[in-house]
Structures are given as C-alpha cells and as structure tokens.
PDB file of C-alpha atoms in Angstrom:
ATOM      1  CA  GLN A 148       0.153  -0.020   0.030  1.00 65.00           C
ATOM      2  CA  VAL A 149       1.567   3.316  -1.013  1.00 67.00           C
ATOM      3  CA  GLN A 150       1.325   5.667   1.449  1.00 91.00           C
ATOM      4  CA  LEU A 151       3.016   9.065   0.073  1.00 96.00           C
ATOM      5  CA  VAL A 152       3.493  10.107  -3.419  1.00 96.00           C
ATOM      6  CA  GLU A 153       5.083  13.176  -4.265  1.00 98.00           C
ATOM      7  CA  SER A 154       4.960  14.624  -7.809  1.00 98.00           C
ATOM      8  CA  GLY A 155       5.665  18.202  -9.708  1.00 98.00           C
ATOM      9  CA  GLY A 156       9.359  18.368  -9.574  1.00 98.00           C
ATOM     10  CA  GLY A 157      11.345  19.337 -12.727  1.00 98.00           C
ATOM     11  CA  LEU A 158      14.132  21.691 -14.425  1.00 98.00           C
ATOM     12  CA  VAL A 159      13.706  25.239 -13.653  1.00 98.00           C
ATOM     13  CA  GLN A 160      15.755  28.244 -14.374  1.00 98.00           C
ATOM     14  CA  ALA A 161      16.941  30.621 -11.184  1.00 98.00           C
ATOM     15  CA  GLY A 162      13.963  32.647 -10.350  1.00 98.00           C
ATOM     16  CA  GLY A 163      11.314  30.180 -11.496  1.00 98.00           C
ATOM     17  CA  SER A 164       8.668  28.539  -9.718  1.00 98.00           C
ATOM     18  CA  LEU A 165       7.141  25.125  -9.469  1.00 98.00           C
ATOM     19  CA  ARG A 166       4.321  23.713  -7.239  1.00 98.00           C
ATOM     20  CA  LEU A 167       4.866  20.247  -5.531  1.00 98.00           C
ATOM     21  CA  SER A 168       2.243  17.781  -4.629  1.00 98.00           C
ATOM     22  CA  CYS A 169       2.167  14.907  -2.418  1.00 97.00           C
ATOM     23  CA  ALA A 170      -0.753  12.589  -2.044  1.00 96.00           C
ATOM     24  CA  ALA A 171      -1.035  11.092   1.317  1.00 94.00           C
ATOM     25  CA  SER A 172      -2.973   7.998   2.647  1.00 92.00           C
ATOM     26  CA  GLY A 173      -5.617   9.230   5.415  1.00 88.00           C
ATOM     27  CA  SER A 174      -3.742   7.156   7.952  1.00 89.00           C
ATOM     28  CA  ILE A 175      -0.794   9.646   7.910  1.00 90.00           C
ATOM     29  CA  PHE A 176      -2.525  12.705   6.833  1.00 91.00           C
ATOM     30  CA  SER A 177      -5.925  12.789   8.658  1.00 91.00           C
ATOM     31  CA  GLY A 178      -5.481  15.237  11.686  1.00 92.00           C
ATOM     32  CA  ASN A 179      -1.637  15.224  11.630  1.00 94.00           C
ATOM     33  CA  THR A 180       0.957  17.768  10.734  1.00 96.00           C
ATOM     34  CA  MET A 181       2.468  17.562   7.355  1.00 97.00           C
ATOM     35  CA  ALA A 182       5.807  18.291   6.311  1.00 97.00           C
ATOM     36  CA  TRP A 183       8.021  18.707   3.294  1.00 98.00           C
ATOM     37  CA  TYR A 184      11.752  17.755   3.614  1.00 98.00           C
ATOM     38  CA  ARG A 185      14.273  18.027   0.996  1.00 98.00           C
ATOM     39  CA  GLN A 186      17.714  16.064   0.333  1.00 98.00           C
ATOM     40  CA  ALA A 187      20.288  17.362  -1.823  1.00 96.00           C
ATOM     41  CA  PRO A 188      23.392  15.105  -3.034  1.00 92.00           C
ATOM     42  CA  GLY A 189      25.718  14.138  -0.103  1.00 95.00           C
ATOM     43  CA  LYS A 190      23.752  15.891   2.692  1.00 96.00           C
ATOM     44  CA  GLN A 191      21.202  14.860   5.092  1.00 96.00           C
ATOM     45  CA  ARG A 192      17.562  15.174   4.558  1.00 96.00           C
ATOM     46  CA  ASP A 193      16.343  18.678   6.054  1.00 97.00           C
ATOM     47  CA  LEU A 194      13.045  20.066   6.872  1.00 97.00           C
ATOM     48  CA  VAL A 195      11.751  22.467   4.748  1.00 98.00           C
ATOM     49  CA  ALA A 196       8.316  23.467   5.883  1.00 98.00           C
ATOM     50  CA  SER A 197       5.266  22.204   7.962  1.00 97.00           C
ATOM     51  CA  ILE A 198       1.784  22.565   8.207  1.00 98.00           C
ATOM     52  CA  THR A 199      -0.709  21.484  11.073  1.00 96.00           C
ATOM     53  CA  SER A 200      -3.946  20.125  10.609  1.00 94.00           C
ATOM     54  CA  GLY A 201      -5.406  23.535  11.463  1.00 94.00           C
ATOM     55  CA  GLY A 202      -3.224  25.358   9.055  1.00 96.00           C
ATOM     56  CA  SER A 203      -0.382  27.038  10.815  1.00 97.00           C
ATOM     57  CA  THR A 204       2.685  26.817   8.923  1.00 98.00           C
ATOM     58  CA  ASN A 205       6.469  26.879   9.842  1.00 97.00           C
ATOM     59  CA  TYR A 206       9.193  27.407   7.362  1.00 98.00           C
ATOM     60  CA  ALA A 207      13.197  26.673   7.281  1.00 98.00           C
ATOM     61  CA  ASP A 208      14.992  30.144   7.128  1.00 98.00           C
ATOM     62  CA  SER A 209      16.462  29.562   3.915  1.00 98.00           C
ATOM     63  CA  VAL A 210      12.982  29.550   2.082  1.00 98.00           C
ATOM     64  CA  LYS A 211      11.043  31.862   4.239  1.00 98.00           C
ATOM     65  CA  GLY A 212       9.164  34.396   1.986  1.00 98.00           C
ATOM     66  CA  ARG A 213       9.741  32.181  -1.290  1.00 98.00           C
ATOM     67  CA  PHE A 214       8.046  28.825  -0.275  1.00 98.00           C
ATOM     68  CA  THR A 215       4.356  28.400   0.997  1.00 98.00           C
ATOM     69  CA  ILE A 216       3.218  25.283   2.268  1.00 98.00           C
ATOM     70  CA  SER A 217      -0.786  24.458   2.036  1.00 98.00           C
ATOM     71  CA  ARG A 218      -3.065  21.630   2.478  1.00 97.00           C
ATOM     72  CA  ASP A 219      -6.142  20.083   1.182  1.00 96.00           C
ATOM     73  CA  ASN A 220      -7.833  17.891   4.070  1.00 94.00           C
ATOM     74  CA  ALA A 221     -10.592  16.680   1.478  1.00 94.00           C
ATOM     75  CA  LYS A 222      -8.160  15.292  -1.001  1.00 95.00           C
ATOM     76  CA  ASN A 223      -5.389  14.357   1.605  1.00 95.00           C
ATOM     77  CA  THR A 224      -2.951  16.242  -0.080  1.00 97.00           C
ATOM     78  CA  VAL A 225      -0.352  18.984   0.797  1.00 98.00           C
ATOM     79  CA  TYR A 226       1.389  21.355  -1.723  1.00 98.00           C
ATOM     80  CA  LEU A 227       4.682  23.252  -1.758  1.00 98.00           C
ATOM     81  CA  GLN A 228       4.387  26.443  -3.916  1.00 98.00           C
ATOM     82  CA  MET A 229       8.251  27.356  -4.411  1.00 98.00           C
ATOM     83  CA  ASN A 230       8.829  30.772  -5.999  1.00 98.00           C
ATOM     84  CA  SER A 231      12.055  32.769  -6.467  1.00 98.00           C
ATOM     85  CA  LEU A 232      13.842  29.281  -6.871  1.00 98.00           C
ATOM     86  CA  LYS A 233      17.696  29.256  -6.486  1.00 98.00           C
ATOM     87  CA  PRO A 234      20.466  26.752  -7.343  1.00 97.00           C
ATOM     88  CA  GLU A 235      20.962  26.026  -3.712  1.00 97.00           C
ATOM     89  CA  ASP A 236      17.219  24.526  -3.851  1.00 98.00           C
ATOM     90  CA  THR A 237      18.273  21.565  -6.033  1.00 98.00           C
ATOM     91  CA  ALA A 238      17.211  18.457  -4.164  1.00 98.00           C
ATOM     92  CA  VAL A 239      14.872  15.566  -4.052  1.00 98.00           C
ATOM     93  CA  TYR A 240      11.962  16.541  -2.132  1.00 98.00           C
ATOM     94  CA  TYR A 241       9.618  14.413   0.204  1.00 98.00           C
ATOM     95  CA  CYS A 242       6.629  14.882   2.295  1.00 97.00           C
ATOM     96  CA  ASN A 243       5.706  12.883   5.344  1.00 97.00           C
ATOM     97  CA  GLY A 244       3.448  13.463   8.635  1.00 94.00           C
ATOM     98  CA  ARG A 245       5.609  14.837  11.233  1.00 93.00           C
ATOM     99  CA  VAL A 246       5.014  14.292  15.198  1.00 90.00           C
ATOM    100  CA  VAL A 247       6.544  15.915  18.205  1.00 85.00           C
ATOM    101  CA  GLY A 248      10.340  15.147  18.530  1.00 87.00           C
ATOM    102  CA  GLY A 249      10.623  15.286  14.639  1.00 86.00           C
ATOM    103  CA  LEU A 250       9.934  11.946  14.028  1.00 90.00           C
ATOM    104  CA  VAL A 251       7.800  10.975  11.032  1.00 89.00           C
ATOM    105  CA  LEU A 252       4.657   8.907  10.237  1.00 90.00           C
ATOM    106  CA  GLY A 253       5.166   7.051   7.293  1.00 90.00           C
ATOM    107  CA  SER A 254       7.715   5.281   5.174  1.00 91.00           C
ATOM    108  CA  TRP A 255       9.573   7.491   2.812  1.00 93.00           C
ATOM    109  CA  GLY A 256       8.132   7.819  -0.920  1.00 94.00           C
ATOM    110  CA  GLN A 257      10.369   7.948  -3.985  1.00 96.00           C
ATOM    111  CA  GLY A 258      10.312  12.126  -3.593  1.00 97.00           C
ATOM    112  CA  THR A 259      10.392  14.244  -6.485  1.00 98.00           C
ATOM    113  CA  GLN A 260      13.524  15.896  -8.099  1.00 98.00           C
ATOM    114  CA  VAL A 261      13.791  19.589  -8.220  1.00 98.00           C
ATOM    115  CA  THR A 262      16.742  21.045 -10.242  1.00 98.00           C
ATOM    116  CA  VAL A 263      17.581  24.893 -10.421  1.00 98.00           C
ATOM    117  CA  SER A 264      19.718  26.107 -12.921  1.00 97.00           C
ATOM    118  CA  SER A 265      21.730  29.208 -12.793  1.00 94.00           C
TER     119      SER A 265
END
C-alpha cells in the first residue's frame, strides 16, 4: 500500500517557480502535521516546511518568503509552492507526516527531483 506519492518536480531556471504535490494515505494525513523535506546530494534530509491540521505553518529560514506550504484536507494532499527558486534549492523533495520530536509517520516515498539551473 503506497502511503506517500510526491509529484511536480522538474528542471527550472533560477528565479522560476514550481508547485509540488504530495498525496498521502488517510492514516498519515488526517489530523496530523504534514511536512516537506529535501535532500541534496551528499547531504542529510532537512525539514523545509510544515503545516498543522489547523493550517499553522513553519518554514526553514532558507525558504521563508519564497515557499508556501498548504493542504487540502478533502484530498489528503499537501502542496509546496516554490517561487524565486535558487540553485541551492536543488534536491529531492519528500513529504511525510510529522510528530513531536521530529519523528515521521510513514515510510518515505520516492520523492520528486527539483533542479534549479543558474
């Protein structure tokens, strides 16, 4: 049973925009905080943004003012609108449910590759 499916990545020039989507199973999505993470080659996976079930959001300093996380509770889907992209945003992006302590709720999906050219 697939729990998390990310999509929407691609190749974009610096300054461009992409919108990522993540379809999650109800057991992960419903009533839980959802988050986007990213992992660049040779680096650890880092938290990018999170959104609670009530819609409160948090962002990594590196993406504040450029990225917007949102969720559609009727579709069990979380989105990441990425504007003013920079080459350093290049990474594989993943989503997951997130609980107190930073633990995740599901097995990692395949992620979606975002590549920003300079």
